């Protein structure tokens, strides 16, 4: 019998691998089994009780693949599998399900949860098992034959069929290691890894460190590869070409691994060329299945509120009325913005806060600034104002400044440091004031129009304020749209919300169990989202300390989060080199986007809501079209280091990017959308790669760019720590 303390691998197909492995992948000890529900694309979408929605969760189902097992015909592997499944049910106190399973399978032997003499230690590992089939020396010859077949194939089929090489090589290596053939495994990897694409090099180096069966347990990358199928997208002609090769070799490791470990996503149309295949590769588990991106997305913007009466009142109070024609222009523009967007979600799809009087006044300011806004284009580039943090390179690679954010009205700049401090700096002549003492607040007339102004102490004005509360570096900060609150995320696994009136921490949001890398407020306020090392993103509100949604599905850290302009969706970027879009109303994953070759470090929606831009450690920027199933519109190359921040101009004609290579680049986003708007979605669509899309590049002396922000009049603000 195999050693029970290490994972065992055989060619058993899991009865329900998504649920078992999904729960094993994400460590959520606070949630019970009834809290987990499967989304329509097979990903795990977990929704805690909230006012947004409520749904029923079915009881655990009996594995169908075990229903025909009889007690008198168990093999050693079948018996071990049955014991492992029953141990899993016992740990979850699922007595009814255990009784049903025993009755249907005719298995009535006693099973101890702590017994490991004949069972496999982890149920998630036993459901992804290997077996040895043939002499170990045949593996190298079999892979060379597969490589030669791909190389000799016609160009029409070569690049799609070639996507199977990497997963076949990895599973061949792991199968040899598991069965104790270390020498043959290392020879296979050393000989054949050089022919793999460059973006696989890092994963192959990690896999090469596993040289014994005992080392196979506890490896996150191996767990991801073994818990699901690697997806390869092919046309019908390419698949038929591959099948002819496999038919000639119906025995051996290659046909078995392709059958057991790969998922061929069959698509109609012509086979893709090399450029098109590489544009979709990069994910740890291969390309995203097309079925995962068929859910309709309401990418339109919500209807603007009624503000004409507020504007008219302010206009009547103005003394200078020398330009009566301007009033008509404002009204016409306002009515245009109030038209219903056919792609917008229903107004009541998720609860949104009602506009207060002060919010309406702020909206009128936004509207007035938009009338004075400079329309940016290829011939009218933005002016840039750069804020450099000096003496900020004392403690960490990026300097002591770890994160930066600016308010929507461009009045304050917030940053978090590696010394656990959150700082807010005024970048306008207005000072940062604190609230008056309680005895003085009692004398203020609460019904006065300027009550919020009277609450602040004029004598307390300062240009910068510091707030301390985290017990680790502050990795992300976000200012709320109304400038009343600030959210911060830290390596202490907490998200904190600070009041920008009392300058104190008002709530600590605990839920993540590892460091939190990103946090972002919703454009409508009230909601905020965070992502961290526990592979999840969590949706919070400012009036509750428990998350409304837990977005689970990524295979590695969630490094970047961003709200859609209509606040109904959240985009996440991960170290698993994929971008996902989640529905806030039900927690489901509605888009899985692959194409980056490194960690996705930033995501940002366009002002119209239709397009999503993402940047990563591969120094690439990819633009995705949410209306066309998340198809890639363009791949923007020009940076030489990690793309850390992205910002759209207010009208969406310009995209600015900031990188760790100490440059700010400006891209022609109008041309991107014009090229891709009328394209039909098909398997042969190729993302735009045009050097003319880069309009300008602005280098700094030695300052990596951590934040970019367009003001309401389209002045580009940038910030970063100066590294002398």
XYZ file of C-alpha atoms in Angstrom:
724
model
C 0.000 0.000 0.000
C 1.235 3.522 -0.783
C 2.529 5.851 1.858
C -0.588 7.476 3.349
C 1.192 10.723 4.210
C 1.716 11.811 0.598
C -0.744 12.351 -2.236
C -1.603 9.415 -4.463
C -2.392 9.906 -8.136
C -4.373 7.531 -10.337
C -6.427 8.011 -13.495
C -9.759 8.311 -11.696
C -12.065 11.060 -12.933
C -13.581 12.998 -10.027
C -17.319 12.641 -9.616
C -17.678 16.349 -8.811
C -14.193 17.866 -8.994
C -15.257 21.509 -9.051
C -16.942 21.460 -5.656
C -14.334 19.327 -3.883
C -11.289 21.039 -5.331
C -12.850 24.466 -5.221
C -13.410 24.096 -1.484
C -9.926 22.731 -1.038
C -8.371 25.556 -3.022
C -9.886 28.397 -0.980
C -9.439 28.241 2.752
C -12.682 29.633 4.148
C -13.004 28.100 7.618
C -15.756 30.496 8.682
C -18.199 29.312 6.011
C -20.343 26.225 6.266
C -21.053 23.925 3.352
C -24.491 25.439 2.837
C -22.902 28.842 2.113
C -21.272 27.684 -1.123
C -23.100 27.686 -4.418
C -21.971 26.910 -7.919
C -22.206 29.610 -10.566
C -23.274 28.926 -14.105
C -19.722 28.548 -15.386
C -18.537 26.058 -12.817
C -16.740 28.531 -10.597
C -17.391 28.885 -6.924
C -19.457 31.970 -6.129
C -20.073 32.359 -2.396
C -22.741 34.733 -1.201
C -23.254 35.537 2.452
C -26.678 36.614 3.622
C -27.345 40.168 2.517
C -30.104 42.419 1.240
C -28.886 41.923 -2.311
C -30.239 38.443 -2.895
C -31.049 35.154 -1.290
C -30.888 31.734 -2.870
C -31.298 28.151 -1.931
C -28.379 25.788 -1.951
C -28.926 22.151 -2.754
C -27.701 19.474 -0.443
C -24.518 17.599 -1.402
C -25.105 15.146 -4.227
C -24.004 11.536 -4.274
C -21.112 10.977 -6.682
C -22.584 9.354 -9.765
C -19.382 7.630 -10.744
C -19.431 5.592 -7.536
C -23.037 4.434 -7.783
C -22.173 1.161 -9.496
C -19.387 0.134 -7.112
C -20.080 -3.115 -5.257
C -18.464 -4.152 -2.037
C -17.441 -7.536 -3.377
C -15.531 -6.103 -6.356
C -13.513 -3.231 -4.875
C -9.979 -2.811 -6.083
C -7.449 -1.256 -3.721
C -7.770 2.118 -5.425
C -11.586 2.002 -5.433
C -11.675 1.120 -1.752
C -9.208 3.867 -0.881
C -11.263 6.333 -2.859
C -14.455 5.304 -1.083
C -12.808 5.590 2.335
C -11.451 9.049 1.477
C -14.882 10.267 0.347
C -16.552 8.936 3.489
C -13.865 10.576 5.622
C -14.646 13.874 3.901
C -18.365 13.461 4.616
C -17.644 12.600 8.245
C -15.524 15.709 8.712
C -18.405 17.803 7.412
C -20.962 16.006 9.605
C -22.929 15.039 6.488
C -24.464 11.923 8.028
C -27.473 11.692 5.693
C -25.298 11.914 2.580
C -22.912 9.316 4.001
C -25.777 6.875 4.635
C -27.128 7.348 1.118
C -23.673 6.809 -0.391
C -23.045 3.642 1.631
C -26.450 2.238 0.696
C -26.097 2.902 -3.023
C -22.543 1.588 -3.184
C -23.027 -1.350 -0.828
C -20.069 -0.283 1.287
C -20.649 -0.790 5.016
C -17.134 -1.121 6.446
C -16.423 1.155 9.423
C -14.276 4.177 8.609
C -12.361 6.221 11.144
C -11.702 9.855 10.308
C -8.219 9.632 11.785
C -7.467 6.246 10.192
C -4.878 6.485 7.426
C -3.797 2.861 7.160
C -5.652 2.061 3.981
C -7.002 5.410 2.891
C -5.543 8.322 1.078
C -4.849 11.323 3.235
C -6.592 14.150 1.343
C -9.831 13.677 -0.554
C -8.927 16.425 -3.020
C -5.705 14.593 -3.858
C -7.176 11.140 -4.239
C -9.628 12.444 -6.830
C -6.761 13.585 -9.043
C -4.646 10.439 -9.142
C -1.932 9.117 -11.454
C -1.086 5.613 -12.530
C 1.952 4.235 -14.274
C 1.401 2.807 -17.721
C 4.421 1.478 -19.533
C 8.165 1.708 -19.162
C 9.498 5.095 -17.963
C 11.861 5.329 -20.924
C 8.855 5.468 -23.247
C 7.819 8.881 -21.918
C 10.681 10.771 -23.564
C 10.187 8.990 -26.870
C 6.431 9.608 -26.740
C 6.866 13.326 -26.125
C 9.459 13.632 -28.881
C 7.019 11.945 -31.242
C 4.303 14.420 -30.239
C 6.670 17.367 -30.718
C 7.745 16.086 -34.118
C 4.100 15.666 -35.146
C 3.336 19.263 -34.163
C 6.402 20.593 -35.932
C 5.606 18.766 -39.167
C 1.948 19.809 -39.147
C 0.693 22.374 -41.592
C 0.805 25.966 -40.363
C -2.991 25.963 -40.335
C -3.019 23.367 -37.543
C 0.426 23.655 -35.950
C -0.209 26.422 -33.438
C -3.535 25.196 -32.094
C -2.329 21.587 -31.829
C 0.896 22.832 -30.215
C -1.036 24.085 -27.171
C -1.148 20.501 -25.831
C 2.648 20.254 -25.539
C 3.033 22.139 -22.259
C 0.322 20.317 -20.227
C 1.410 16.922 -21.608
C 5.037 17.609 -20.628
C 4.052 18.715 -17.115
C 1.846 15.696 -16.424
C 4.422 13.312 -17.869
C 7.022 14.743 -15.508
C 4.757 14.561 -12.467
C 3.678 11.029 -13.320
C 7.287 9.889 -13.500
C 8.127 11.629 -10.223
C 5.117 10.102 -8.504
C 6.097 6.613 -9.575
C 9.690 7.061 -8.419
C 11.445 7.556 -11.785
C 13.351 10.694 -10.860
C 16.195 10.279 -13.363
C 13.876 9.773 -16.334
C 11.696 12.691 -15.197
C 14.605 15.137 -14.977
C 15.911 13.976 -18.347
C 12.472 14.542 -19.881
C 12.142 18.046 -18.458
C 15.713 19.072 -19.287
C 15.476 17.802 -22.845
C 12.045 19.153 -23.749
C 11.456 22.300 -21.685
C 13.508 24.434 -24.071
C 10.866 24.102 -26.781
C 8.105 25.603 -24.615
C 6.867 29.179 -24.952
C 8.695 31.771 -22.853
C 5.699 32.482 -20.589
C 5.823 28.867 -19.331
C 9.433 29.173 -18.115
C 8.586 30.335 -14.587
C 6.071 27.532 -14.019
C 8.487 24.938 -15.390
C 11.189 26.152 -13.001
C 8.778 25.752 -10.076
C 7.772 22.275 -11.224
C 11.412 21.206 -11.668
C 11.985 21.733 -7.939
C 9.634 18.814 -7.224
C 11.819 15.704 -7.393
C 10.110 13.304 -4.965
C 6.577 12.142 -4.332
C 6.597 13.710 -0.876
C 7.315 17.147 -2.370
C 4.195 16.979 -4.512
C 1.972 17.782 -1.551
C 1.608 21.374 -0.443
C 2.613 22.915 -3.781
C -0.030 25.484 -4.856
C 0.864 25.277 -8.552
C 0.693 21.484 -8.597
C -2.572 21.527 -6.693
C -4.042 23.863 -9.322
C -2.820 21.727 -12.213
C -4.018 18.485 -10.649
C -7.394 19.709 -9.422
C -8.823 20.513 -12.846
C -8.349 20.177 -16.567
C -6.006 22.277 -18.686
C -8.077 24.020 -21.375
C -6.890 24.033 -24.989
C -9.067 25.778 -27.571
C -9.119 24.224 -31.042
C -11.083 24.356 -34.244
C -12.732 21.217 -35.551
C -10.078 20.783 -38.243
C -7.224 21.019 -35.732
C -8.891 18.532 -33.402
C -9.448 16.070 -36.259
C -5.761 16.428 -37.161
C -4.748 15.656 -33.560
C -7.109 12.689 -33.361
C -5.457 11.078 -36.361
C -2.127 11.189 -34.536
C -3.620 9.775 -31.334
C -5.387 6.995 -33.240
C -2.014 5.710 -34.431
C -0.810 5.656 -30.812
C -3.810 4.407 -28.898
C -1.527 3.208 -26.106
C 1.051 5.132 -24.137
C 1.098 8.209 -21.919
C 0.196 10.877 -24.519
C -3.352 9.699 -25.422
C -4.100 8.910 -21.786
C -2.947 12.302 -20.483
C -4.836 14.190 -23.196
C -7.943 12.163 -22.370
C -7.715 12.483 -18.585
C -6.020 15.833 -18.005
C -6.963 18.148 -20.872
C -10.217 19.807 -21.854
C -10.475 20.566 -25.576
C -12.674 23.617 -26.077
C -14.073 23.035 -29.567
C -14.951 26.143 -31.587
C -16.286 26.704 -35.064
C -14.383 28.581 -37.710
C -10.922 28.546 -39.192
C -7.890 27.490 -37.148
C -6.032 30.353 -35.495
C -2.555 31.531 -36.416
C 0.374 31.885 -34.024
C -0.399 35.475 -33.078
C -4.009 34.660 -32.252
C -3.090 31.600 -30.182
C -0.450 33.451 -28.152
C -2.857 36.335 -27.499
C -5.169 34.011 -25.534
C -2.519 31.978 -23.698
C -0.965 32.684 -20.325
C -3.390 31.346 -17.719
C -2.233 28.683 -15.282
C -4.997 26.341 -16.447
C -4.840 27.330 -20.118
C -7.310 29.442 -22.028
C -10.665 30.434 -20.615
C -13.499 28.187 -21.861
C -15.767 30.115 -24.196
C -18.778 28.871 -22.242
C -17.559 30.895 -19.245
C -18.046 34.187 -21.116
C -21.550 33.820 -22.530
C -23.434 35.466 -19.651
C -24.942 38.809 -20.606
C -23.371 41.835 -18.935
C -25.226 45.099 -18.325
C -22.292 47.314 -19.185
C -24.308 50.512 -19.709
C -24.420 53.442 -17.306
C -27.227 54.221 -14.915
C -29.588 57.103 -15.649
C -28.382 60.431 -14.312
C -30.493 61.921 -11.487
C -32.639 65.021 -11.822
C -30.328 68.009 -11.337
C -31.823 70.723 -13.525
C -33.650 72.401 -10.647
C -30.453 72.628 -8.612
C -28.588 74.146 -11.543
C -31.349 76.667 -12.195
C -31.287 77.801 -8.556
C -27.543 78.386 -8.689
C -27.830 80.232 -11.984
C -30.455 82.589 -10.575
C -28.117 83.469 -7.741
C -25.299 84.425 -10.103
C -24.788 88.082 -10.840
C -22.991 87.682 -14.131
C -25.507 86.712 -16.799
C -23.747 88.108 -19.835
C -23.940 84.867 -21.805
C -27.578 83.714 -21.964
C -26.849 81.201 -24.716
C -24.706 79.170 -22.369
C -27.738 78.280 -20.277
C -29.363 76.508 -23.213
C -26.171 74.601 -23.904
C -26.083 73.309 -20.341
C -29.683 72.199 -20.459
C -29.242 70.381 -23.751
C -26.184 68.549 -22.467
C -27.942 67.616 -19.251
C -30.953 66.203 -21.086
C -28.613 64.174 -23.284
C -26.971 62.623 -20.227
C -30.355 61.675 -18.795
C -31.314 59.389 -21.687
C -31.798 55.734 -20.831
C -28.949 53.443 -21.863
C -30.394 50.224 -23.381
C -27.408 48.279 -22.006
C -27.756 49.662 -18.473
C -28.868 47.409 -15.598
C -32.277 47.953 -13.968
C -32.049 50.729 -11.360
C -33.096 48.343 -8.590
C -30.758 45.500 -9.565
C -28.605 46.229 -6.529
C -29.414 48.663 -3.702
C -27.693 52.017 -4.171
C -27.691 54.909 -1.696
C -30.105 57.744 -2.348
C -28.599 61.061 -3.341
C -28.351 63.566 -0.511
C -28.584 67.283 -1.073
C -24.830 67.617 -0.785
C -24.424 64.839 -3.368
C -26.646 66.730 -5.801
C -24.592 69.875 -5.280
C -21.449 67.861 -5.990
C -23.012 66.474 -9.172
C -23.698 70.007 -10.362
C -20.040 70.854 -9.796
C -19.064 67.850 -11.883
C -21.449 69.000 -14.576
C -20.080 72.564 -14.555
C -16.490 71.302 -14.739
C -17.423 69.097 -17.693
C -18.452 72.215 -19.625
C -14.919 73.579 -19.194
C -13.257 70.254 -19.905
C -10.618 70.019 -22.607
C -11.450 67.277 -25.090
C -8.330 65.157 -25.493
C -7.298 63.527 -28.742
C -4.276 62.616 -30.818
C -3.761 66.315 -31.522
C -4.565 67.520 -27.987
C -2.599 65.608 -25.379
C -3.144 66.154 -21.655
C -1.050 68.316 -19.379
C 0.606 66.281 -16.619
C 1.264 67.289 -13.019
C 3.556 64.861 -11.180
C 3.746 64.577 -7.371
C 7.048 63.058 -6.228
C 7.587 61.734 -2.716
C 11.148 62.594 -1.724
C 13.136 60.751 0.955
C 10.814 57.805 0.481
C 13.282 55.019 -0.338
C 14.398 53.920 3.076
C 12.708 50.612 3.852
C 11.332 48.738 0.836
C 11.935 48.279 -2.861
C 9.324 50.856 -3.852
C 10.279 53.123 -0.993
C 8.277 53.650 2.146
C 5.335 54.818 0.012
C 3.531 51.600 -0.952
C 0.213 52.875 -2.337
C -1.316 56.134 -3.581
C -4.827 57.314 -4.440
C -6.467 60.650 -5.277
C -10.008 61.817 -4.647
C -12.438 62.184 -7.539
C -12.452 65.988 -7.229
C -8.621 66.013 -7.150
C -8.523 67.857 -3.828
C -6.685 65.330 -1.644
C -3.968 62.753 -2.159
C -3.790 59.731 0.166
C -0.899 57.312 0.503
C 0.027 54.316 2.621
C 3.510 53.541 3.864
C 5.498 50.503 4.866
C 5.571 51.965 8.402
C 1.822 51.163 8.799
C 0.776 54.806 8.420
C -2.005 56.249 6.271
C -1.429 59.880 5.266
C -3.729 62.380 3.573
C -2.341 65.492 1.901
C -4.286 68.448 0.548
C -3.258 69.348 -3.014
C -5.445 72.458 -3.130
C -5.279 75.647 -1.023
C -8.060 74.270 1.208
C -6.840 72.920 4.539
C -7.734 69.572 6.099
C -9.949 70.425 9.049
C -11.205 68.277 11.881
C -14.617 68.228 13.508
C -15.442 70.499 16.429
C -15.778 69.097 19.968
C -19.135 67.634 20.985
C -20.110 70.591 23.180
C -19.657 72.997 20.268
C -21.544 70.749 17.839
C -24.616 70.953 20.069
C -24.922 74.689 19.329
C -25.034 74.250 15.547
C -28.335 74.562 13.718
C -28.833 71.141 12.122
C -31.312 72.511 9.562
C -28.943 75.047 8.075
C -27.739 74.474 4.511
C -24.063 74.742 5.441
C -24.258 72.508 8.501
C -21.378 70.350 7.242
C -19.160 73.406 6.937
C -20.077 74.687 10.392
C -19.197 71.317 11.927
C -15.526 71.785 11.038
C -13.103 73.742 13.163
C -11.415 76.428 11.042
C -8.530 76.710 13.487
C -7.577 73.031 13.002
C -6.683 73.291 9.311
C -3.524 71.439 8.242
C -2.011 70.474 4.891
C -1.339 66.843 5.902
C -2.756 64.420 8.440
C -1.435 61.011 9.472
C -3.482 58.085 10.779
C -2.073 54.986 12.437
C -3.835 51.695 13.091
C -2.490 48.965 10.822
C 0.117 46.574 12.171
C 1.856 46.089 8.836
C 2.585 47.890 5.563
C -0.422 49.645 4.012
C -0.692 48.045 0.584
C -3.665 49.999 -0.840
C -5.770 53.107 -0.149
C -8.996 54.420 -1.705
C -10.865 57.685 -1.116
C -14.684 57.539 -1.224
C -16.444 59.624 -3.929
C -17.809 62.102 -1.361
C -14.377 62.460 0.362
C -15.934 61.562 3.719
C -14.222 58.171 4.101
C -10.974 56.483 3.207
C -10.408 52.729 2.964
C -7.002 51.152 3.500
C -5.740 47.577 3.123
C -2.743 46.124 4.899
C -0.546 43.106 5.260
C -2.146 42.586 8.674
C -5.104 40.971 6.808
C -7.517 43.809 7.608
C -9.349 46.534 5.741
C -9.869 49.742 7.703
C -12.299 52.584 7.028
C -11.225 56.023 8.244
C -13.292 59.176 8.698
C -11.842 62.225 6.931
C -13.751 64.481 9.323
C -12.629 63.061 12.666
C -9.405 61.537 11.217
C -9.933 58.304 13.120
C -10.586 54.662 12.213
C -14.326 54.030 12.357
C -14.395 50.301 11.542
C -12.046 47.374 10.965
C -13.229 44.849 8.374
C -11.924 41.383 9.186
C -12.488 38.515 6.786
C -9.339 37.950 4.794
C -7.015 35.461 6.432
C -3.867 36.616 4.652
C -2.473 39.999 3.520
C -4.859 42.237 1.579
C -3.313 43.661 -1.582
C -6.011 45.953 -2.984
C -9.137 47.897 -2.020
C -11.456 50.185 -3.988
C -14.609 52.211 -3.311
C -17.610 52.002 -5.631
C -18.254 55.059 -7.877
C -21.595 55.439 -6.085
C -20.091 55.059 -2.615
C -21.455 52.677 0.043
C -19.802 49.575 -1.469
C -16.119 48.692 -1.451
C -14.211 45.642 -2.642
C -10.933 44.124 -1.471
C -8.643 41.374 -2.752
C -5.822 39.488 -1.114
C -3.449 36.576 -0.753
C -6.276 34.188 0.201
C -7.247 34.066 -3.521
C -10.570 35.816 -2.925
C -12.126 39.234 -3.407
C -14.743 40.420 -0.924
C -17.573 42.900 -1.299
C -18.240 45.114 1.738
C -20.517 47.993 2.655
C -19.790 50.959 4.877
C -22.586 50.060 7.320
C -21.717 46.372 7.934
C -18.605 44.650 9.191
C -19.254 41.348 7.378
C -18.758 40.848 3.611
C -21.830 40.683 1.373
C -20.082 38.598 -1.271
C -16.987 36.437 -1.440
C -15.707 36.100 -5.006
C -13.771 32.806 -5.061
C -12.342 31.281 -8.216
C -8.842 32.615 -8.781
C -5.967 30.162 -8.395
C -3.606 32.657 -6.778
C -3.481 36.083 -5.108
C -6.016 38.734 -6.099
C -3.714 41.693 -6.722
C -6.055 44.258 -8.301
C -9.750 45.137 -7.949
C -11.970 47.719 -9.619
C -15.686 48.552 -9.767
C -17.626 48.970 -12.984
C -18.960 52.547 -13.439
C -22.505 51.297 -12.756
C -21.336 49.527 -9.542
C -23.002 46.236 -10.591
C -19.756 44.429 -11.433
C -16.266 44.011 -10.033
C -13.126 43.210 -12.038
C -10.210 41.389 -10.408
C -6.658 40.760 -11.583
C -4.649 37.891 -10.154
C -1.233 36.295 -9.940
C -2.753 33.365 -11.855
C -2.388 35.664 -14.904
C -6.113 36.005 -15.501
C -8.748 38.732 -15.199
C -12.223 37.915 -13.920
C -15.423 39.950 -13.832
C -17.925 39.229 -11.062
C -21.603 40.069 -10.719
C -22.267 41.851 -7.416
C -25.929 40.833 -7.417
C -25.296 37.084 -7.140
C -21.531 36.601 -6.758
C -21.186 34.752 -10.084
C -18.133 34.978 -12.321
C -19.381 36.316 -15.681
C -16.064 36.745 -17.511
C -12.724 34.913 -17.433
C -10.084 36.687 -19.521
C -6.695 35.143 -20.317
C -3.872 36.633 -22.321
C -1.443 38.136 -19.839
C 1.876 36.346 -19.424
C 2.491 37.626 -15.893
C 0.715 38.780 -12.747
C -2.159 41.180 -13.472
C -1.354 44.229 -11.345
C -4.065 46.733 -12.382
C -7.539 46.737 -13.957
C -9.698 49.713 -14.933
C -13.010 50.200 -16.752
C -13.546 52.840 -19.415
C -15.966 55.686 -18.553
C -18.602 54.199 -20.896
C -18.396 50.850 -19.082
C -17.992 48.737 -22.206
C -14.216 48.288 -22.169
C -11.820 46.948 -19.564
C -8.081 47.637 -19.596
C -5.607 45.536 -17.621
C -1.862 45.746 -17.098
C 0.592 43.340 -15.569
C 4.117 42.277 -14.761
C 4.568 41.265 -18.408
C 4.688 45.015 -19.222
C 1.628 44.583 -21.454
C -1.711 46.403 -21.485
C -4.683 44.442 -22.832
C -8.031 46.046 -23.704
C -11.095 43.777 -23.479
C -14.589 44.295 -24.914
C -17.267 43.372 -22.369
C -20.006 43.541 -25.011
C -18.370 40.850 -27.177
C -17.806 38.107 -24.606
C -14.641 39.714 -23.279
C -12.714 39.447 -26.545
C -9.322 41.222 -26.581
C -9.422 44.388 -28.695
C -5.818 45.491 -28.432
C -2.488 44.618 -26.867
C -0.432 47.716 -26.069
C 3.334 47.225 -25.825
C 5.838 49.882 -24.885
C 6.630 49.602 -21.206
C 9.688 47.674 -20.050
C 8.549 46.887 -16.501
C 5.371 46.191 -14.520
C 2.383 48.335 -15.474
C 1.192 49.569 -12.077
C -1.604 52.034 -12.836
C -4.075 52.912 -15.613
C -6.402 55.901 -16.045
C -8.950 56.896 -18.690
C -9.617 60.484 -19.617
C -13.044 61.730 -18.547
C -14.611 61.303 -21.992
C -12.720 58.037 -22.676
C -10.628 59.085 -25.673
C -7.203 58.722 -24.015
C -5.709 55.926 -21.914
C -2.737 56.751 -19.669
C -0.475 54.124 -18.125
C 2.159 54.347 -15.418
C 4.873 51.779 -14.877
C 7.727 50.788 -12.628
C 10.009 51.704 -15.550
C 9.522 55.346 -14.455
C 7.462 56.435 -17.453
C 3.959 57.673 -18.174
C 2.609 56.685 -21.573
C -0.447 58.060 -23.351
C -2.419 55.865 -25.783
C -5.010 56.645 -28.461
C -8.034 54.817 -27.087
C -10.363 56.266 -29.727
C -8.521 54.331 -32.413
C -8.696 51.154 -30.342
C -12.471 51.323 -30.059
C -12.964 52.316 -33.697
C -10.963 49.327 -34.895
C -12.713 46.826 -32.644
C -16.289 48.120 -32.337
C -17.541 46.568 -35.577
C -15.576 43.318 -35.379
C -17.556 40.110 -35.088
C -16.680 37.735 -32.288
C -15.037 34.595 -33.655
C -12.179 32.302 -32.863
C -9.926 33.956 -35.450
C -10.203 37.511 -34.128
C -6.781 39.064 -33.613
C -6.181 41.884 -31.108
C -4.892 45.142 -32.512
C -1.138 45.704 -32.148
C -0.305 49.036 -33.733
C 2.682 51.141 -32.706
C 0.795 54.261 -33.753
C -1.523 53.772 -30.766
C 1.228 55.169 -28.535
C 0.843 58.945 -28.667
C 3.544 60.042 -26.232
C 5.897 58.802 -23.543
C 6.912 60.952 -20.563
C 9.906 59.622 -18.585
C 10.732 60.649 -15.038
C 14.241 60.896 -13.687
C 13.977 58.039 -11.172
C 10.361 57.889 -10.018
C 8.218 54.783 -10.576
C 4.594 55.727 -11.227
C 2.207 54.388 -8.575
C -0.950 56.384 -9.376
C -2.593 58.227 -12.263
C -5.750 60.333 -12.141
C -7.548 62.588 -14.610
C -9.156 65.664 -13.091
C -12.661 66.678 -14.094
C -11.110 69.046 -16.642
C -8.741 66.360 -18.015
C -5.481 67.375 -16.394
C -3.483 64.216 -15.712
C -2.139 63.873 -12.154
C 0.591 61.332 -11.391
C 2.411 60.328 -8.214
C 5.267 58.112 -7.107
C 8.275 57.867 -4.748
C 11.537 59.364 -5.969
C 14.359 56.820 -5.762
C 17.593 58.762 -5.564
